[in-house]
Amino acid sequence: MRRLFPHPLTPSDIEDRTWDLAELAEAYAYPEAPVTPGAPGGQGVGGGGPRKAWLRANMVSSLDGAAHHDGRSQPLSSKADMRIFGTLRGLADAVVVGAETVRKEGYRPARAREAFAARRAALGQGPAPAIAVVSAGLDLDFSLPLFTAPLVPTLVLTGADAPADRVRAAREAGAEVVVAGEGRRVDAARVPGVLAERGLTRLLTEGGPRLLGQFVAAGALDELCLSLAPVTVSGTADRIVSGPPVAVPERFTLASVIEESGFLFTRYHQI
């Protein structure tokens, strides 16, 4: 693994070696969350309001733009990609994921990792990130460990008019149901705010493409961590973002590039 950008580079940056988790944590550290000035009920210094959430996405793509192969992202991944995946989870307050991804990828609760324990404690974070599942219809298997046995209670983000029986099933399983939209839909623009109200400001979304499309359309995405796999898959797989086109393309700026075995691990910030 070697850093290609930003410059200037040190001899250690360009040496092809295995980075330890502390180095990866520094490379992917969240920016200091700003405080909303003058907002009521503030947690900030001098009467400021709650800290603003920072929403980053972590996605992998093939060279020809596929977000998955045969319905799963794992075939596009690598050991280095999984180390970065684990690091991003280790830094986050909450992992935001769509219901379809939960069903396809067999999501399990996030686990506590000793490598990030001291860092999380210093930042006032819990032992592991909460998983926040975005679902309008709550068509989820609430008997899964994700809901019944998480280290940190799983959140279910849904609309105000979500099916009452499914809301009840979620709560009975131990999940916290959070309203983030009117009617039966989730308003992607509201998701960072409702999580920030619960003290969850370092947000990570792992998709899928439809959920990421909603965040892009809402202008809610602050950062994209994109792993580019040196493979082609052809077929009709989704892109990493799937949804209606935005009126004006959102411009991002390149923050960093790391390379290992032909994989490029990039970070882009919203301008």
PDB file of C-alpha atoms in Angstrom:
ATOM      1  CA  MET A   1       0.000   0.000   0.000  1.00  0.00           C
ATOM      2  CA  ARG A   2       1.406   3.392  -0.975  1.00  0.00           C
ATOM      3  CA  ARG A   3       0.065   6.926  -1.010  1.00  0.00           C
ATOM      4  CA  LEU A   4      -0.097   8.631  -4.406  1.00  0.00           C
ATOM      5  CA  PHE A   5      -1.850  11.863  -3.374  1.00  0.00           C
ATOM      6  CA  PRO A   6      -1.819  14.432  -1.801  1.00  0.00           C
ATOM      7  CA  HIS A   7       1.652  15.855  -2.282  1.00  0.00           C
ATOM      8  CA  PRO A   8       4.265  16.316  -0.939  1.00  0.00           C
ATOM      9  CA  LEU A   9       4.999  12.634  -0.426  1.00  0.00           C
ATOM     10  CA  THR A  10       7.475  11.249   2.087  1.00  0.00           C
ATOM     11  CA  PRO A  11       9.655   8.143   1.551  1.00  0.00           C
ATOM     12  CA  SER A  12       7.298   6.279   3.897  1.00  0.00           C
ATOM     13  CA  ASP A  13       4.298   7.290   1.759  1.00  0.00           C
ATOM     14  CA  ILE A  14       5.640   5.854  -1.466  1.00  0.00           C
ATOM     15  CA  GLU A  15       7.099   2.678   0.062  1.00  0.00           C
ATOM     16  CA  ASP A  16       4.913  -0.306  -0.864  1.00  0.00           C
ATOM     17  CA  ARG A  17       4.131  -1.764   2.568  1.00  0.00           C
ATOM     18  CA  THR A  18       1.254  -2.834   4.773  1.00  0.00           C
ATOM     19  CA  TRP A  19      -0.222   0.088   6.677  1.00  0.00           C
ATOM     20  CA  ASP A  20      -1.264  -0.558  10.256  1.00  0.00           C
ATOM     21  CA  LEU A  21      -4.766   0.340  11.405  1.00  0.00           C
ATOM     22  CA  ALA A  22      -3.584   3.459  13.245  1.00  0.00           C
ATOM     23  CA  GLU A  23      -2.157   4.848   9.998  1.00  0.00           C
ATOM     24  CA  LEU A  24      -5.365   4.072   8.147  1.00  0.00           C
ATOM     25  CA  ALA A  25      -7.396   5.705  10.919  1.00  0.00           C
ATOM     26  CA  GLU A  26      -5.354   8.893  10.576  1.00  0.00           C
ATOM     27  CA  ALA A  27      -5.681   8.841   6.789  1.00  0.00           C
ATOM     28  CA  TYR A  28      -9.473   8.476   6.988  1.00  0.00           C
ATOM     29  CA  ALA A  29     -10.170  10.574  10.100  1.00  0.00           C
ATOM     30  CA  TYR A  30     -13.393  12.566  10.013  1.00  0.00           C
ATOM     31  CA  PRO A  31     -13.063  16.343   9.890  1.00  0.00           C
ATOM     32  CA  GLU A  32     -13.917  18.231  13.047  1.00  0.00           C
ATOM     33  CA  ALA A  33     -17.704  18.524  12.990  1.00  0.00           C
ATOM     34  CA  PRO A  34     -18.776  22.184  12.931  1.00  0.00           C
ATOM     35  CA  VAL A  35     -21.271  23.528  15.445  1.00  0.00           C
ATOM     36  CA  THR A  36     -24.447  25.233  14.249  1.00  0.00           C
ATOM     37  CA  PRO A  37     -24.226  28.793  15.662  1.00  0.00           C
ATOM     38  CA  GLY A  38     -27.099  30.047  17.771  1.00  0.00           C
ATOM     39  CA  ALA A  39     -29.304  26.964  17.454  1.00  0.00           C
ATOM     40  CA  PRO A  40     -31.480  26.191  20.508  1.00  0.00           C
ATOM     41  CA  GLY A  41     -30.681  23.306  22.805  1.00  0.00           C
ATOM     42  CA  GLY A  42     -27.068  23.495  21.755  1.00  0.00           C
ATOM     43  CA  GLN A  43     -24.231  21.190  22.608  1.00  0.00           C
ATOM     44  CA  GLY A  44     -21.645  23.579  21.273  1.00  0.00           C
ATOM     45  CA  VAL A  45     -19.393  26.063  23.046  1.00  0.00           C
ATOM     46  CA  GLY A  46     -20.814  29.538  23.671  1.00  0.00           C
ATOM     47  CA  GLY A  47     -24.457  28.676  23.063  1.00  0.00           C
ATOM     48  CA  GLY A  48     -23.963  27.039  19.697  1.00  0.00           C
ATOM     49  CA  GLY A  49     -26.267  24.309  18.496  1.00  0.00           C
ATOM     50  CA  PRO A  50     -25.818  20.600  17.821  1.00  0.00           C
ATOM     51  CA  ARG A  51     -22.792  19.411  15.894  1.00  0.00           C
ATOM     52  CA  LYS A  52     -23.431  18.965  12.184  1.00  0.00           C
ATOM     53  CA  ALA A  53     -23.252  15.466  10.758  1.00  0.00           C
ATOM     54  CA  TRP A  54     -20.664  14.487   8.136  1.00  0.00           C
ATOM     55  CA  LEU A  55     -21.949  11.813   5.747  1.00  0.00           C
ATOM     56  CA  ARG A  56     -19.371   9.773   3.868  1.00  0.00           C
ATOM     57  CA  ALA A  57     -20.066   6.903   1.508  1.00  0.00           C
ATOM     58  CA  ASN A  58     -17.845   3.885   0.992  1.00  0.00           C
ATOM     59  CA  MET A  59     -18.357   2.057  -2.290  1.00  0.00           C
ATOM     60  CA  VAL A  60     -16.419  -0.216  -4.625  1.00  0.00           C
ATOM     61  CA  SER A  61     -16.585  -0.207  -8.414  1.00  0.00           C
ATOM     62  CA  SER A  62     -15.103  -2.263 -11.225  1.00  0.00           C
ATOM     63  CA  LEU A  63     -13.179  -0.538 -14.005  1.00  0.00           C
ATOM     64  CA  ASP A  64     -16.291  -0.700 -16.183  1.00  0.00           C
ATOM     65  CA  GLY A  65     -18.496   0.925 -13.551  1.00  0.00           C
ATOM     66  CA  ALA A  66     -20.232  -2.060 -11.916  1.00  0.00           C
ATOM     67  CA  ALA A  67     -21.118  -1.766  -8.222  1.00  0.00           C
ATOM     68  CA  HIS A  68     -21.391  -5.509  -7.783  1.00  0.00           C
ATOM     69  CA  HIS A  69     -21.002  -8.888  -9.446  1.00  0.00           C
ATOM     70  CA  ASP A  70     -23.921 -11.304  -9.317  1.00  0.00           C
ATOM     71  CA  GLY A  71     -25.662  -9.070  -6.789  1.00  0.00           C
ATOM     72  CA  ARG A  72     -22.824  -8.810  -4.253  1.00  0.00           C
ATOM     73  CA  SER A  73     -19.967  -6.341  -3.837  1.00  0.00           C
ATOM     74  CA  GLN A  74     -17.564  -8.842  -2.234  1.00  0.00           C
ATOM     75  CA  PRO A  75     -16.233 -10.246  -5.558  1.00  0.00           C
ATOM     76  CA  LEU A  76     -14.888  -6.756  -6.370  1.00  0.00           C
ATOM     77  CA  SER A  77     -13.110  -6.399  -3.037  1.00  0.00           C
ATOM     78  CA  SER A  78      -9.601  -7.234  -1.782  1.00  0.00           C
ATOM     79  CA  LYS A  79      -7.788  -7.625   1.541  1.00  0.00           C
ATOM     80  CA  ALA A  80      -6.747  -3.972   1.478  1.00  0.00           C
ATOM     81  CA  ASP A  81     -10.285  -2.914   0.610  1.00  0.00           C
ATOM     82  CA  MET A  82     -11.624  -4.883   3.571  1.00  0.00           C
ATOM     83  CA  ARG A  83      -9.036  -3.278   5.895  1.00  0.00           C
ATOM     84  CA  ILE A  84     -10.219   0.141   4.783  1.00  0.00           C
ATOM     85  CA  PHE A  85     -13.844  -1.016   5.092  1.00  0.00           C
ATOM     86  CA  GLY A  86     -13.136  -2.053   8.697  1.00  0.00           C
ATOM     87  CA  THR A  87     -11.308   1.202   9.418  1.00  0.00           C
ATOM     88  CA  LEU A  88     -14.184   3.331   8.144  1.00  0.00           C
ATOM     89  CA  ARG A  89     -16.575   1.385  10.360  1.00  0.00           C
ATOM     90  CA  GLY A  90     -14.178   1.752  13.282  1.00  0.00           C
ATOM     91  CA  LEU A  91     -14.306   5.542  12.916  1.00  0.00           C
ATOM     92  CA  ALA A  92     -18.067   5.963  12.431  1.00  0.00           C
ATOM     93  CA  ASP A  93     -20.810   6.727  14.938  1.00  0.00           C
ATOM     94  CA  ALA A  94     -23.387   5.073  12.679  1.00  0.00           C
ATOM     95  CA  VAL A  95     -23.443   3.036   9.478  1.00  0.00           C
ATOM     96  CA  VAL A  96     -26.427   3.943   7.275  1.00  0.00           C
ATOM     97  CA  VAL A  97     -27.577   1.212   4.926  1.00  0.00           C
ATOM     98  CA  GLY A  98     -30.566   0.484   2.709  1.00  0.00           C
ATOM     99  CA  ALA A  99     -32.986  -2.347   3.397  1.00  0.00           C
ATOM    100  CA  GLU A 100     -32.178  -4.095   0.112  1.00  0.00           C
ATOM    101  CA  THR A 101     -28.477  -4.160   0.976  1.00  0.00           C
ATOM    102  CA  VAL A 102     -29.300  -5.609   4.404  1.00  0.00           C
ATOM    103  CA  ARG A 103     -31.239  -8.390   2.713  1.00  0.00           C
ATOM    104  CA  LYS A 104     -28.666  -9.133  -0.025  1.00  0.00           C
ATOM    105  CA  GLU A 105     -25.443  -8.794   1.951  1.00  0.00           C
ATOM    106  CA  GLY A 106     -26.603 -10.551   5.124  1.00  0.00           C
ATOM    107  CA  TYR A 107     -25.784  -7.634   7.412  1.00  0.00           C
ATOM    108  CA  ARG A 108     -24.743  -8.385  10.963  1.00  0.00           C
ATOM    109  CA  PRO A 109     -24.239  -6.026  13.901  1.00  0.00           C
ATOM    110  CA  ALA A 110     -21.032  -4.005  13.981  1.00  0.00           C
ATOM    111  CA  ARG A 111     -18.516  -5.386  16.457  1.00  0.00           C
ATOM    112  CA  ALA A 112     -16.182  -3.665  18.870  1.00  0.00           C
ATOM    113  CA  ARG A 113     -12.554  -3.741  17.770  1.00  0.00           C
ATOM    114  CA  GLU A 114      -9.690  -3.313  20.197  1.00  0.00           C
ATOM    115  CA  ALA A 115      -7.651  -1.418  17.589  1.00  0.00           C
ATOM    116  CA  PHE A 116     -10.132   1.474  17.674  1.00  0.00           C
ATOM    117  CA  ALA A 117     -11.228   1.294  21.337  1.00  0.00           C
ATOM    118  CA  ALA A 118      -8.959   4.048  22.688  1.00  0.00           C
ATOM    119  CA  ARG A 119      -9.687   6.362  19.774  1.00  0.00           C
ATOM    120  CA  ARG A 120     -13.442   5.883  20.137  1.00  0.00           C
ATOM    121  CA  ALA A 121     -13.316   6.412  23.902  1.00  0.00           C
ATOM    122  CA  ALA A 122     -11.350   9.645  23.473  1.00  0.00           C
ATOM    123  CA  LEU A 123     -14.015  10.948  21.071  1.00  0.00           C
ATOM    124  CA  GLY A 124     -16.884   9.924  23.341  1.00  0.00           C
ATOM    125  CA  GLN A 125     -18.097   7.232  20.932  1.00  0.00           C
ATOM    126  CA  GLY A 126     -19.727   3.958  21.859  1.00  0.00           C
ATOM    127  CA  PRO A 127     -17.825   0.671  21.556  1.00  0.00           C
ATOM    128  CA  ALA A 128     -19.088   0.090  17.986  1.00  0.00           C
ATOM    129  CA  PRO A 129     -21.088   2.035  15.428  1.00  0.00           C
ATOM    130  CA  ALA A 130     -24.841   1.696  15.362  1.00  0.00           C
ATOM    131  CA  ILE A 131     -26.335   0.264  12.175  1.00  0.00           C
ATOM    132  CA  ALA A 132     -29.101   2.521  10.811  1.00  0.00           C
ATOM    133  CA  VAL A 133     -31.338   0.758   8.288  1.00  0.00           C
ATOM    134  CA  VAL A 134     -33.336   2.953   5.897  1.00  0.00           C
ATOM    135  CA  SER A 135     -36.653   1.271   5.038  1.00  0.00           C
ATOM    136  CA  ALA A 136     -40.030   2.678   4.009  1.00  0.00           C
ATOM    137  CA  GLY A 137     -42.011  -0.574   4.197  1.00  0.00           C
ATOM    138  CA  LEU A 138     -39.980  -2.256   6.989  1.00  0.00           C
ATOM    139  CA  ASP A 139     -39.906  -5.480   4.970  1.00  0.00           C
ATOM    140  CA  LEU A 140     -37.087  -6.827   7.129  1.00  0.00           C
ATOM    141  CA  ASP A 141     -36.436 -10.016   9.061  1.00  0.00           C
ATOM    142  CA  PHE A 142     -36.475  -8.741  12.625  1.00  0.00           C
ATOM    143  CA  SER A 143     -35.373 -12.124  13.978  1.00  0.00           C
ATOM    144  CA  LEU A 144     -31.863 -11.555  12.613  1.00  0.00           C
ATOM    145  CA  PRO A 145     -28.987 -10.801  15.026  1.00  0.00           C
ATOM    146  CA  LEU A 146     -28.731  -7.323  13.463  1.00  0.00           C
ATOM    147  CA  PHE A 147     -31.921  -6.470  15.358  1.00  0.00           C
ATOM    148  CA  THR A 148     -31.979  -8.920  18.267  1.00  0.00           C
ATOM    149  CA  ALA A 149     -28.344  -9.026  19.386  1.00  0.00           C
ATOM    150  CA  PRO A 150     -26.402  -5.891  18.441  1.00  0.00           C
ATOM    151  CA  LEU A 151     -23.737  -4.430  20.730  1.00  0.00           C
ATOM    152  CA  VAL A 152     -25.357  -1.029  20.079  1.00  0.00           C
ATOM    153  CA  PRO A 153     -29.124  -0.944  19.345  1.00  0.00           C
ATOM    154  CA  THR A 154     -29.908  -0.947  15.633  1.00  0.00           C
ATOM    155  CA  LEU A 155     -31.865   2.032  14.300  1.00  0.00           C
ATOM    156  CA  VAL A 156     -34.607   1.724  11.699  1.00  0.00           C
ATOM    157  CA  LEU A 157     -35.238   4.935   9.761  1.00  0.00           C
ATOM    158  CA  THR A 158     -38.682   5.100   8.210  1.00  0.00           C
ATOM    159  CA  GLY A 159     -41.612   7.389   7.392  1.00  0.00           C
ATOM    160  CA  ALA A 160     -44.218   8.736   9.775  1.00  0.00           C
ATOM    161  CA  ASP A 161     -46.883   6.458   8.275  1.00  0.00           C
ATOM    162  CA  ALA A 162     -44.882   3.247   8.207  1.00  0.00           C
ATOM    163  CA  PRO A 163     -46.987   0.070   8.678  1.00  0.00           C
ATOM    164  CA  ALA A 164     -47.894  -0.051  12.367  1.00  0.00           C
ATOM    165  CA  ASP A 165     -47.462  -3.822  12.651  1.00  0.00           C
ATOM    166  CA  ARG A 166     -43.941  -3.621  11.207  1.00  0.00           C
ATOM    167  CA  VAL A 167     -43.031  -0.740  13.513  1.00  0.00           C
ATOM    168  CA  ARG A 168     -44.224  -2.837  16.437  1.00  0.00           C
ATOM    169  CA  ALA A 169     -42.218  -5.854  15.233  1.00  0.00           C
ATOM    170  CA  ALA A 170     -39.078  -3.735  14.952  1.00  0.00           C
ATOM    171  CA  ARG A 171     -39.470  -2.383  18.480  1.00  0.00           C
ATOM    172  CA  GLU A 172     -40.246  -5.793  19.929  1.00  0.00           C
ATOM    173  CA  ALA A 173     -37.010  -7.085  18.384  1.00  0.00           C
ATOM    174  CA  GLY A 174     -35.080  -4.325  20.178  1.00  0.00           C
ATOM    175  CA  ALA A 175     -34.588  -1.837  17.330  1.00  0.00           C
ATOM    176  CA  GLU A 176     -35.128   1.896  17.756  1.00  0.00           C
ATOM    177  CA  VAL A 177     -37.570   3.247  15.148  1.00  0.00           C
ATOM    178  CA  VAL A 178     -36.712   6.779  13.978  1.00  0.00           C
ATOM    179  CA  VAL A 179     -39.060   8.873  11.829  1.00  0.00           C
ATOM    180  CA  ALA A 180     -37.172  10.576   8.993  1.00  0.00           C
ATOM    181  CA  GLY A 181     -39.899  11.464   6.520  1.00  0.00           C
ATOM    182  CA  GLU A 182     -43.555  12.142   5.929  1.00  0.00           C
ATOM    183  CA  GLY A 183     -45.998   9.503   4.739  1.00  0.00           C
ATOM    184  CA  ARG A 184     -44.301   6.162   4.119  1.00  0.00           C
ATOM    185  CA  ARG A 185     -41.143   7.497   2.532  1.00  0.00           C
ATOM    186  CA  VAL A 186     -37.798   8.368   4.055  1.00  0.00           C
ATOM    187  CA  ASP A 187     -36.528  11.849   3.215  1.00  0.00           C
ATOM    188  CA  ALA A 188     -32.814  11.360   2.577  1.00  0.00           C
ATOM    189  CA  ALA A 189     -32.153  15.033   3.317  1.00  0.00           C
ATOM    190  CA  ARG A 190     -33.438  14.528   6.879  1.00  0.00           C
ATOM    191  CA  VAL A 191     -31.379  11.438   7.696  1.00  0.00           C
ATOM    192  CA  PRO A 192     -28.122  13.200   8.746  1.00  0.00           C
ATOM    193  CA  GLY A 193     -30.071  15.625  10.925  1.00  0.00           C
ATOM    194  CA  VAL A 194     -32.147  13.059  12.804  1.00  0.00           C
ATOM    195  CA  LEU A 195     -29.014  11.023  13.500  1.00  0.00           C
ATOM    196  CA  ALA A 196     -27.081  14.114  14.618  1.00  0.00           C
ATOM    197  CA  GLU A 197     -29.898  14.818  17.091  1.00  0.00           C
ATOM    198  CA  ARG A 198     -28.953  11.504  18.713  1.00  0.00           C
ATOM    199  CA  GLY A 199     -25.279  12.486  18.882  1.00  0.00           C
ATOM    200  CA  LEU A 200     -24.395  10.438  15.785  1.00  0.00           C
ATOM    201  CA  THR A 201     -22.482  12.899  13.607  1.00  0.00           C
ATOM    202  CA  ARG A 202     -19.770  10.738  12.007  1.00  0.00           C
ATOM    203  CA  LEU A 203     -21.896   8.903   9.462  1.00  0.00           C
ATOM    204  CA  LEU A 204     -20.919   6.214   6.983  1.00  0.00           C
ATOM    205  CA  THR A 205     -23.192   4.832   4.292  1.00  0.00           C
ATOM    206  CA  GLU A 206     -22.359   1.590   2.514  1.00  0.00           C
ATOM    207  CA  GLY A 207     -25.225   1.829   0.069  1.00  0.00           C
ATOM    208  CA  GLY A 208     -26.690   0.294  -1.802  1.00  0.00           C
ATOM    209  CA  PRO A 209     -26.758   2.290  -5.017  1.00  0.00           C
ATOM    210  CA  ARG A 210     -30.392   3.342  -4.641  1.00  0.00           C
ATOM    211  CA  LEU A 211     -29.867   4.733  -1.147  1.00  0.00           C
ATOM    212  CA  LEU A 212     -26.713   6.529  -2.278  1.00  0.00           C
ATOM    213  CA  GLY A 213     -28.717   7.919  -5.193  1.00  0.00           C
ATOM    214  CA  GLN A 214     -31.190   9.400  -2.723  1.00  0.00           C
ATOM    215  CA  PHE A 215     -28.415  11.058  -0.737  1.00  0.00           C
ATOM    216  CA  VAL A 216     -26.856  12.464  -3.928  1.00  0.00           C
ATOM    217  CA  ALA A 217     -30.204  13.799  -5.128  1.00  0.00           C
ATOM    218  CA  ALA A 218     -30.758  15.431  -1.729  1.00  0.00           C
ATOM    219  CA  GLY A 219     -27.311  17.067  -1.750  1.00  0.00           C
ATOM    220  CA  ALA A 220     -26.598  15.315   1.559  1.00  0.00           C
ATOM    221  CA  LEU A 221     -23.359  13.515   0.660  1.00  0.00           C
ATOM    222  CA  ASP A 222     -20.214  15.169   2.050  1.00  0.00           C
ATOM    223  CA  GLU A 223     -17.572  12.611   1.059  1.00  0.00           C
ATOM    224  CA  LEU A 224     -17.152   9.620  -1.235  1.00  0.00           C
ATOM    225  CA  CYS A 225     -14.592   6.908  -0.517  1.00  0.00           C
ATOM    226  CA  LEU A 226     -14.418   4.954  -3.765  1.00  0.00           C
ATOM    227  CA  SER A 227     -12.392   1.781  -4.198  1.00  0.00           C
ATOM    228  CA  LEU A 228     -11.645   1.154  -7.875  1.00  0.00           C
ATOM    229  CA  ALA A 229     -11.057  -2.552  -8.508  1.00  0.00           C
ATOM    230  CA  PRO A 230      -8.767  -3.512 -11.437  1.00  0.00           C
ATOM    231  CA  VAL A 231     -11.367  -5.850 -12.952  1.00  0.00           C
ATOM    232  CA  THR A 232     -14.101  -5.742 -15.574  1.00  0.00           C
ATOM    233  CA  VAL A 233     -17.361  -7.631 -15.169  1.00  0.00           C
ATOM    234  CA  SER A 234     -19.628  -6.465 -18.034  1.00  0.00           C
ATOM    235  CA  GLY A 235     -23.295  -7.376 -17.569  1.00  0.00           C
ATOM    236  CA  THR A 236     -26.037  -5.070 -16.327  1.00  0.00           C
ATOM    237  CA  ALA A 237     -24.943  -4.391 -12.755  1.00  0.00           C
ATOM    238  CA  ASP A 238     -25.916  -1.071 -11.157  1.00  0.00           C
ATOM    239  CA  ARG A 239     -23.491   1.807 -10.921  1.00  0.00           C
ATOM    240  CA  ILE A 240     -22.519   2.852  -7.382  1.00  0.00           C
ATOM    241  CA  VAL A 241     -25.257   5.506  -7.558  1.00  0.00           C
ATOM    242  CA  SER A 242     -28.660   4.629  -8.956  1.00  0.00           C
ATOM    243  CA  GLY A 243     -31.526   7.086  -9.216  1.00  0.00           C
ATOM    244  CA  PRO A 244     -32.939   9.994 -11.170  1.00  0.00           C
ATOM    245  CA  PRO A 245     -30.387  12.458 -12.579  1.00  0.00           C
ATOM    246  CA  VAL A 246     -29.654  15.613 -10.609  1.00  0.00           C
ATOM    247  CA  ALA A 247     -30.422  18.953 -12.251  1.00  0.00           C
ATOM    248  CA  VAL A 248     -26.821  20.134 -11.874  1.00  0.00           C
ATOM    249  CA  PRO A 249     -23.928  17.675 -11.405  1.00  0.00           C
ATOM    250  CA  GLU A 250     -22.435  17.925  -7.907  1.00  0.00           C
ATOM    251  CA  ARG A 251     -18.726  18.764  -7.983  1.00  0.00           C
ATOM    252  CA  PHE A 252     -16.299  17.013  -5.617  1.00  0.00           C
ATOM    253  CA  THR A 253     -12.594  17.592  -5.071  1.00  0.00           C
ATOM    254  CA  LEU A 254      -9.948  14.862  -4.775  1.00  0.00           C
ATOM    255  CA  ALA A 255      -8.684  14.488  -1.200  1.00  0.00           C
ATOM    256  CA  SER A 256      -6.452  11.407  -1.326  1.00  0.00           C
ATOM    257  CA  VAL A 257      -5.395   8.361  -3.368  1.00  0.00           C
ATOM    258  CA  ILE A 258      -3.837   5.151  -2.014  1.00  0.00           C
ATOM    259  CA  GLU A 259      -2.810   2.213  -4.223  1.00  0.00           C
ATOM    260  CA  GLU A 260      -2.278  -1.478  -3.570  1.00  0.00           C
ATOM    261  CA  SER A 261      -2.001  -4.298  -6.113  1.00  0.00           C
ATOM    262  CA  GLY A 262      -3.713  -2.228  -8.780  1.00  0.00           C
ATOM    263  CA  PHE A 263      -6.618  -1.175  -6.549  1.00  0.00           C
ATOM    264  CA  LEU A 264      -7.063   2.580  -6.146  1.00  0.00           C
ATOM    265  CA  PHE A 265      -8.573   3.808  -2.882  1.00  0.00           C
ATOM    266  CA  THR A 266      -9.780   7.353  -3.429  1.00  0.00           C
ATOM    267  CA  ARG A 267     -11.489   9.998  -1.299  1.00  0.00           C
ATOM    268  CA  TYR A 268     -13.466  12.932  -2.663  1.00  0.00           C
ATOM    269  CA  HIS A 269     -14.969  15.800  -0.650  1.00  0.00           C
ATOM    270  CA  GLN A 270     -17.852  17.975  -1.687  1.00  0.00           C
ATOM    271  CA  ILE A 271     -16.636  21.431  -2.719  1.00  0.00           C
TER     272      ILE A 271
END
